[in-house]
Coordinates of C-alpha atoms in Angstrom, one line a residue:
M1425 CA -5.4 16.7 -14.0
E1426 CA -2.4 17.3 -15.9
G1427 CA 1.4 15.6 -16.8
D1428 CA 1.0 11.6 -16.4
C1429 CA -1.9 10.6 -17.9
S1430 CA -3.4 12.2 -20.7
N1431 CA -7.3 9.9 -20.0
T1432 CA -7.5 11.9 -16.6
K1433 CA -9.6 14.7 -18.5
A1434 CA -11.6 12.3 -20.5
L1435 CA -11.6 10.3 -17.1
I1436 CA -13.5 13.4 -15.3
E1437 CA -16.0 13.6 -17.5
V1438 CA -17.2 9.8 -17.4
L1439 CA -17.1 10.0 -13.7
Q1440 CA -19.4 13.5 -13.6
L1441 CA -21.9 11.1 -16.0
K1442 CA -22.0 8.8 -13.5
G1443 CA -22.9 11.4 -10.7
I1444 CA -19.3 10.9 -9.3
K1445 CA -18.6 14.4 -7.9
V1446 CA -15.7 15.5 -9.1
H1447 CA -12.2 18.1 -6.8
P1448 CA -9.8 18.8 -10.0
F1449 CA -6.0 19.5 -9.1
S1450 CA -3.5 20.2 -11.2
F1451 CA 0.4 20.2 -11.0
P1452 CA 1.2 23.3 -12.6
H1453 CA 3.6 22.5 -15.7
S1454 CA 5.4 25.9 -15.2
H1455 CA 7.1 24.8 -12.0
S1456 CA 6.3 28.1 -10.3
L1457 CA 6.3 28.2 -6.8
E1458 CA 3.5 31.0 -7.3
D1459 CA 1.6 29.0 -9.5
I1460 CA 1.8 25.7 -7.3
E1461 CA 0.3 28.4 -4.1
R1462 CA -2.5 29.2 -6.3
E1463 CA -3.1 25.5 -7.2
I1464 CA -3.4 24.2 -3.7
K1465 CA -5.1 27.2 -2.2
K1466 CA -8.0 26.7 -4.9
L1467 CA -7.8 22.8 -3.2
M1468 CA -8.2 24.6 0.2
A1469 CA -10.9 26.8 -1.2
I1470 CA -13.0 24.0 -2.3
F1471 CA -12.9 21.8 0.5
N1472 CA -13.0 25.0 3.0
V1473 CA -9.9 25.0 5.2
E1474 CA -7.1 27.2 6.5
E1475 CA -3.6 27.5 5.5
A1476 CA -3.0 26.6 9.4
E1477 CA -5.0 23.4 9.4
V1478 CA -3.5 21.9 6.3
E1479 CA -0.1 22.6 8.3
A1480 CA -0.8 20.7 11.2
V1481 CA -1.9 18.0 9.1
R1482 CA 1.4 18.4 6.8
K1483 CA 3.3 18.3 10.1
R1484 CA 2.0 15.2 10.8
L1485 CA 2.3 13.5 8.0
N1486 CA 5.9 14.2 7.8
E1487 CA 6.9 12.2 11.0
V1488 CA 5.2 9.3 9.7
R1489 CA 6.9 10.2 6.5
L1490 CA 10.8 10.2 8.3
L1491 CA 10.0 6.5 9.1
G1492 CA 10.1 5.7 5.4
K1493 CA 13.6 8.0 5.2
E1494 CA 14.7 5.4 8.0
I1495 CA 13.5 2.9 5.5
D1496 CA 15.7 4.1 2.7
E1497 CA 19.0 4.5 5.1
L1498 CA 18.2 0.7 6.0
T1499 CA 18.5 0.1 1.8
Y1500 CA 21.5 1.6 1.0
I1501 CA 23.4 2.6 4.1
Q1502 CA 23.1 -0.4 5.8
N1503 CA 22.3 -3.1 3.1
K1504 CA 19.7 -4.5 5.1
A1505 CA 15.6 -3.7 3.9
T1506 CA 15.4 -5.4 0.3
G1507 CA 14.5 -3.6 -3.1
F1508 CA 11.1 -4.5 -2.7
E1509 CA 10.6 -2.9 0.9
N1510 CA 11.7 -0.1 -0.2
H1511 CA 9.6 0.6 -2.9
L1512 CA 6.8 -0.7 -0.6
Y1513 CA 6.7 1.2 2.0
Q1514 CA 7.5 4.6 0.1
V1515 CA 5.4 4.1 -2.5
S1516 CA 2.6 4.1 0.3
L1517 CA 3.3 6.9 1.6
S1518 CA 1.3 8.3 -1.0
D1519 CA -1.8 7.8 0.6
F1520 CA -0.7 5.8 4.4
N1521 CA -2.7 2.9 3.2
G1522 CA -6.0 4.9 3.7
D1523 CA -5.2 4.8 8.4
I1524 CA -2.1 7.8 9.3
D1525 CA -2.2 6.4 12.6
G1526 CA -2.2 2.3 11.7
Y1527 CA 0.5 2.5 8.6
E1528 CA 2.5 4.2 11.1
A1529 CA 2.6 1.2 13.5
D1530 CA 3.1 -1.6 10.2
L1531 CA 6.4 1.3 9.7
R1532 CA 7.5 0.9 13.0
K1533 CA 7.0 -2.9 13.1
A1534 CA 9.2 -3.6 9.6
I1535 CA 11.9 -1.1 11.4
E1536 CA 12.9 -3.1 13.9
E1537 CA 12.2 -6.6 11.8
I1538 CA 14.5 -5.2 9.4
K1539 CA 17.3 -3.6 12.0
A1540 CA 17.9 -7.2 13.7
R1541 CA 18.9 -8.3 9.9
K1542 CA 22.6 -9.0 8.9
A1543 CA 23.5 -7.2 6.1
T1544 CA 23.4 -8.4 2.5
D1545 CA 25.9 -8.5 -0.3
K1546 CA 25.2 -7.9 -3.4
K1547 CA 27.9 -7.1 -5.9
L1548 CA 26.0 -4.2 -8.1
R1549 CA 24.1 -1.2 -6.7
L1550 CA 20.7 -0.4 -8.9
G1551 CA 19.0 2.7 -8.8
Y1552 CA 15.1 1.8 -10.6
I1553 CA 13.6 5.1 -12.0
G1554 CA 10.6 6.1 -13.6
V1555 CA 7.4 5.0 -12.4
P1556 CA 6.6 2.2 -9.5
P1557 CA 6.4 -1.0 -11.6
M1558 CA 3.6 -3.4 -12.0
T1559 CA 5.8 -6.3 -12.8
T1560 CA 6.8 -5.7 -8.6
D1561 CA 8.9 -9.3 -9.2
I1562 CA 11.8 -7.9 -11.1
Y1563 CA 13.1 -6.7 -7.6
S1564 CA 13.6 -10.6 -6.6
F1565 CA 15.0 -11.1 -9.9
V1566 CA 17.7 -8.8 -9.4
E1567 CA 18.5 -10.0 -6.2
N1568 CA 19.1 -13.9 -8.0
L1569 CA 21.6 -12.4 -9.7
N1570 CA 23.8 -10.5 -7.0
A1571 CA 22.4 -7.1 -7.5
H1572 CA 20.4 -4.8 -5.1
F1573 CA 18.4 -2.2 -6.2
V1574 CA 19.2 1.0 -3.4
Y1575 CA 17.0 3.6 -5.4
N1576 CA 14.0 4.0 -5.9
E1577 CA 13.0 7.0 -7.7
V1578 CA 9.2 7.7 -7.4
Q1579 CA 8.2 5.8 -4.8
R1580 CA 10.6 7.8 -2.9
E1581 CA 9.5 11.3 -4.3
F1582 CA 5.7 10.1 -3.5
A1583 CA 7.5 9.7 0.3
F1584 CA 8.7 13.3 0.4
P1585 CA 12.2 12.9 1.3
R1586 CA 12.7 16.6 1.6
G1587 CA 9.7 17.5 3.4
N1588 CA 10.4 18.8 6.9
E1589 CA 12.7 21.2 5.0
A1590 CA 9.7 22.9 3.4
K1591 CA 8.5 25.7 5.2
N1592 CA 5.1 24.8 4.4
I1593 CA 3.0 22.8 1.8
Y1594 CA 3.9 25.0 -1.0
E1595 CA 7.4 24.7 -0.8
Q1596 CA 6.9 21.2 -0.4
Y1597 CA 5.1 20.1 -3.4
Y1598 CA 7.2 22.6 -5.5
D1599 CA 10.3 20.8 -4.6
Y1600 CA 8.1 17.2 -5.7
T1601 CA 10.3 16.4 -8.3
Y1602 CA 7.9 13.8 -10.5
P1603 CA 5.4 16.1 -11.8
Y1604 CA 7.8 18.4 -12.9
N1605 CA 10.1 18.7 -16.2
T1606 CA 12.9 16.5 -16.5
D1607 CA 15.4 19.5 -16.1
F1608 CA 14.9 19.6 -12.9
R1609 CA 14.1 15.5 -11.9
L1610 CA 17.7 14.8 -13.4
L1611 CA 19.4 17.5 -10.8
E1612 CA 18.4 14.9 -8.2
L1613 CA 18.7 11.7 -9.8
K1614 CA 22.7 12.7 -10.4
K1615 CA 22.3 13.0 -6.8
Q1616 CA 21.3 10.3 -5.7
I1617 CA 23.5 8.1 -7.9
K1618 CA 26.5 10.1 -6.6
E1619 CA 25.4 9.5 -2.9
R1620 CA 24.8 5.8 -3.7
K1621 CA 27.2 5.3 -5.3
L1622 CA 25.1 2.7 -8.0
D1623 CA 26.2 1.0 -10.3
G1624 CA 23.5 0.7 -12.9
I1625 CA 20.0 2.2 -13.5
I1626 CA 16.5 0.7 -14.5
H1627 CA 14.5 2.7 -16.1
Y1628 CA 10.8 1.3 -16.2
T1629 CA 8.1 2.5 -18.5
Q1630 CA 4.3 2.0 -18.6
A1631 CA 3.7 1.4 -22.6
F1632 CA 2.0 3.8 -24.4
C1633 CA 3.0 6.5 -21.5
Y1634 CA 4.3 9.9 -23.1
R1635 CA 7.5 9.6 -20.4
A1636 CA 8.9 6.6 -22.7
V1637 CA 10.3 9.0 -24.7
E1638 CA 11.8 10.7 -21.4
D1639 CA 14.4 7.9 -22.1
I1640 CA 15.8 9.7 -24.6
V1641 CA 16.8 13.0 -22.4
I1642 CA 17.8 10.6 -19.6
K1643 CA 20.1 8.5 -21.5
N1644 CA 21.8 11.7 -22.6
N1645 CA 22.2 13.3 -19.5
L1646 CA 22.9 10.3 -17.1
D1647 CA 26.5 9.2 -16.9
I1648 CA 25.7 5.8 -16.4
P1649 CA 24.6 2.5 -18.1
I1650 CA 21.0 2.7 -18.0
L1651 CA 18.1 -0.1 -19.6
N1652 CA 14.8 0.3 -20.2
I1653 CA 12.5 -1.9 -19.8
E1654 CA 8.6 -1.0 -20.4
G1655 CA 5.5 -2.6 -19.2
D1656 CA 1.7 -3.2 -20.3
K1657 CA -0.7 -5.3 -19.3
L1658 CA 1.6 -8.7 -17.4
N1659 CA 2.1 -8.1 -13.8
T1660 CA 4.8 -10.3 -14.0
L1661 CA 8.1 -10.2 -16.5
D1662 CA 8.2 -11.6 -19.6
A1663 CA 10.9 -14.1 -21.1
R1664 CA 12.6 -11.1 -23.3
T1665 CA 13.2 -8.9 -20.7
K1666 CA 14.2 -11.2 -18.0
L1667 CA 16.6 -12.1 -20.7
R1668 CA 17.7 -8.2 -21.4
L1669 CA 18.2 -7.9 -17.4
E1670 CA 20.5 -10.9 -17.2
A1671 CA 22.5 -9.2 -20.4
F1672 CA 22.6 -6.2 -18.4
L1673 CA 23.5 -7.2 -15.4
D1674 CA 26.1 -9.4 -16.8
M1675 CA 27.7 -6.5 -18.9
L1676 CA 27.7 -4.0 -15.5
L1677 CA 29.5 -6.9 -13.7
D1678 CA 32.3 -6.8 -16.4
L1679 CA 32.5 -3.4 -15.7
K1680 CA 32.8 -3.6 -12.3
E1681 CA 35.8 -6.1 -12.7
E1682 CA 37.3 -4.0 -15.0
N1683 CA 37.7 -1.0 -12.8
R1684 CA 38.9 -2.7 -9.7

C-alpha cells in the first residue's frame, strides 16, 4: 500500500466498495528491519500462519529462484540468454506464474535450451533499470544495434537473488532494494555496473510515476552514460524513442572505440 503507486489506497476503497476483501501490506519507508518484521507479522496474523510455516515456503521458493539466478548468469557471464529472456524469467518469479512446480519445470527446460546455444558477441553491454517495461520490444531493438541487455535491475530484485543468504523472511524482504530509498538501491546498482562491465544504462520510467524524478538522483550518483526513456499507453517503442536509443547506442559505440 506504500511506495510504488499513489493510487493504491484509493483503489483499495473501490475494491472494498465492490465487496472484495483486501489484505493490506506496506513496505515501510524507513528501511528498518524492525519495521519490516512488524509489517510481515501483521500479514502472518491475517492469514493465521506461524513463522515455521512461512520459512518452509520461503525455502521452497528460493530453491526455484536459484534457477532464475542461473538464467541471469547465462545472460551476463556466458552471453547465451537474451535480455528479454533474462527479463521474462526473472520478473515471473514474482508470482511463479501461479504454479510453483510448473514454473520450476519451465525454468529447467529453458535453461537446458539456452545452455545448448552459442554465445552472442555484441559490442555493447547494457543495463536496464527502473520498472519492467510495457515496451518489451526494446530488447530485440537494441540487439539489432549490436547491444545486449545483461542486467535487468528490478526484474532481478523480483527474483530475490540474495534470498538464500538471508536468515529469515524478515531479512530477505529487508534486503529487497526496490521498495526502499534510492541510496540503498544505488549501492547494488554500483556493484552490478562493475561486476557486469556495463557500457551504459537505459532508465525506464512510466508516465506520471513519481519514480521519474529519481532519474536526477541516479544520474548524479552513477558514473556511467544513462538514457531515460518514458512509457505510457503504447506497448511498443515509438519512433521518437527509437531515434533516441539509436543515437545513445551510437555514442556508446564511439566511446568504446575511443577507449580501446
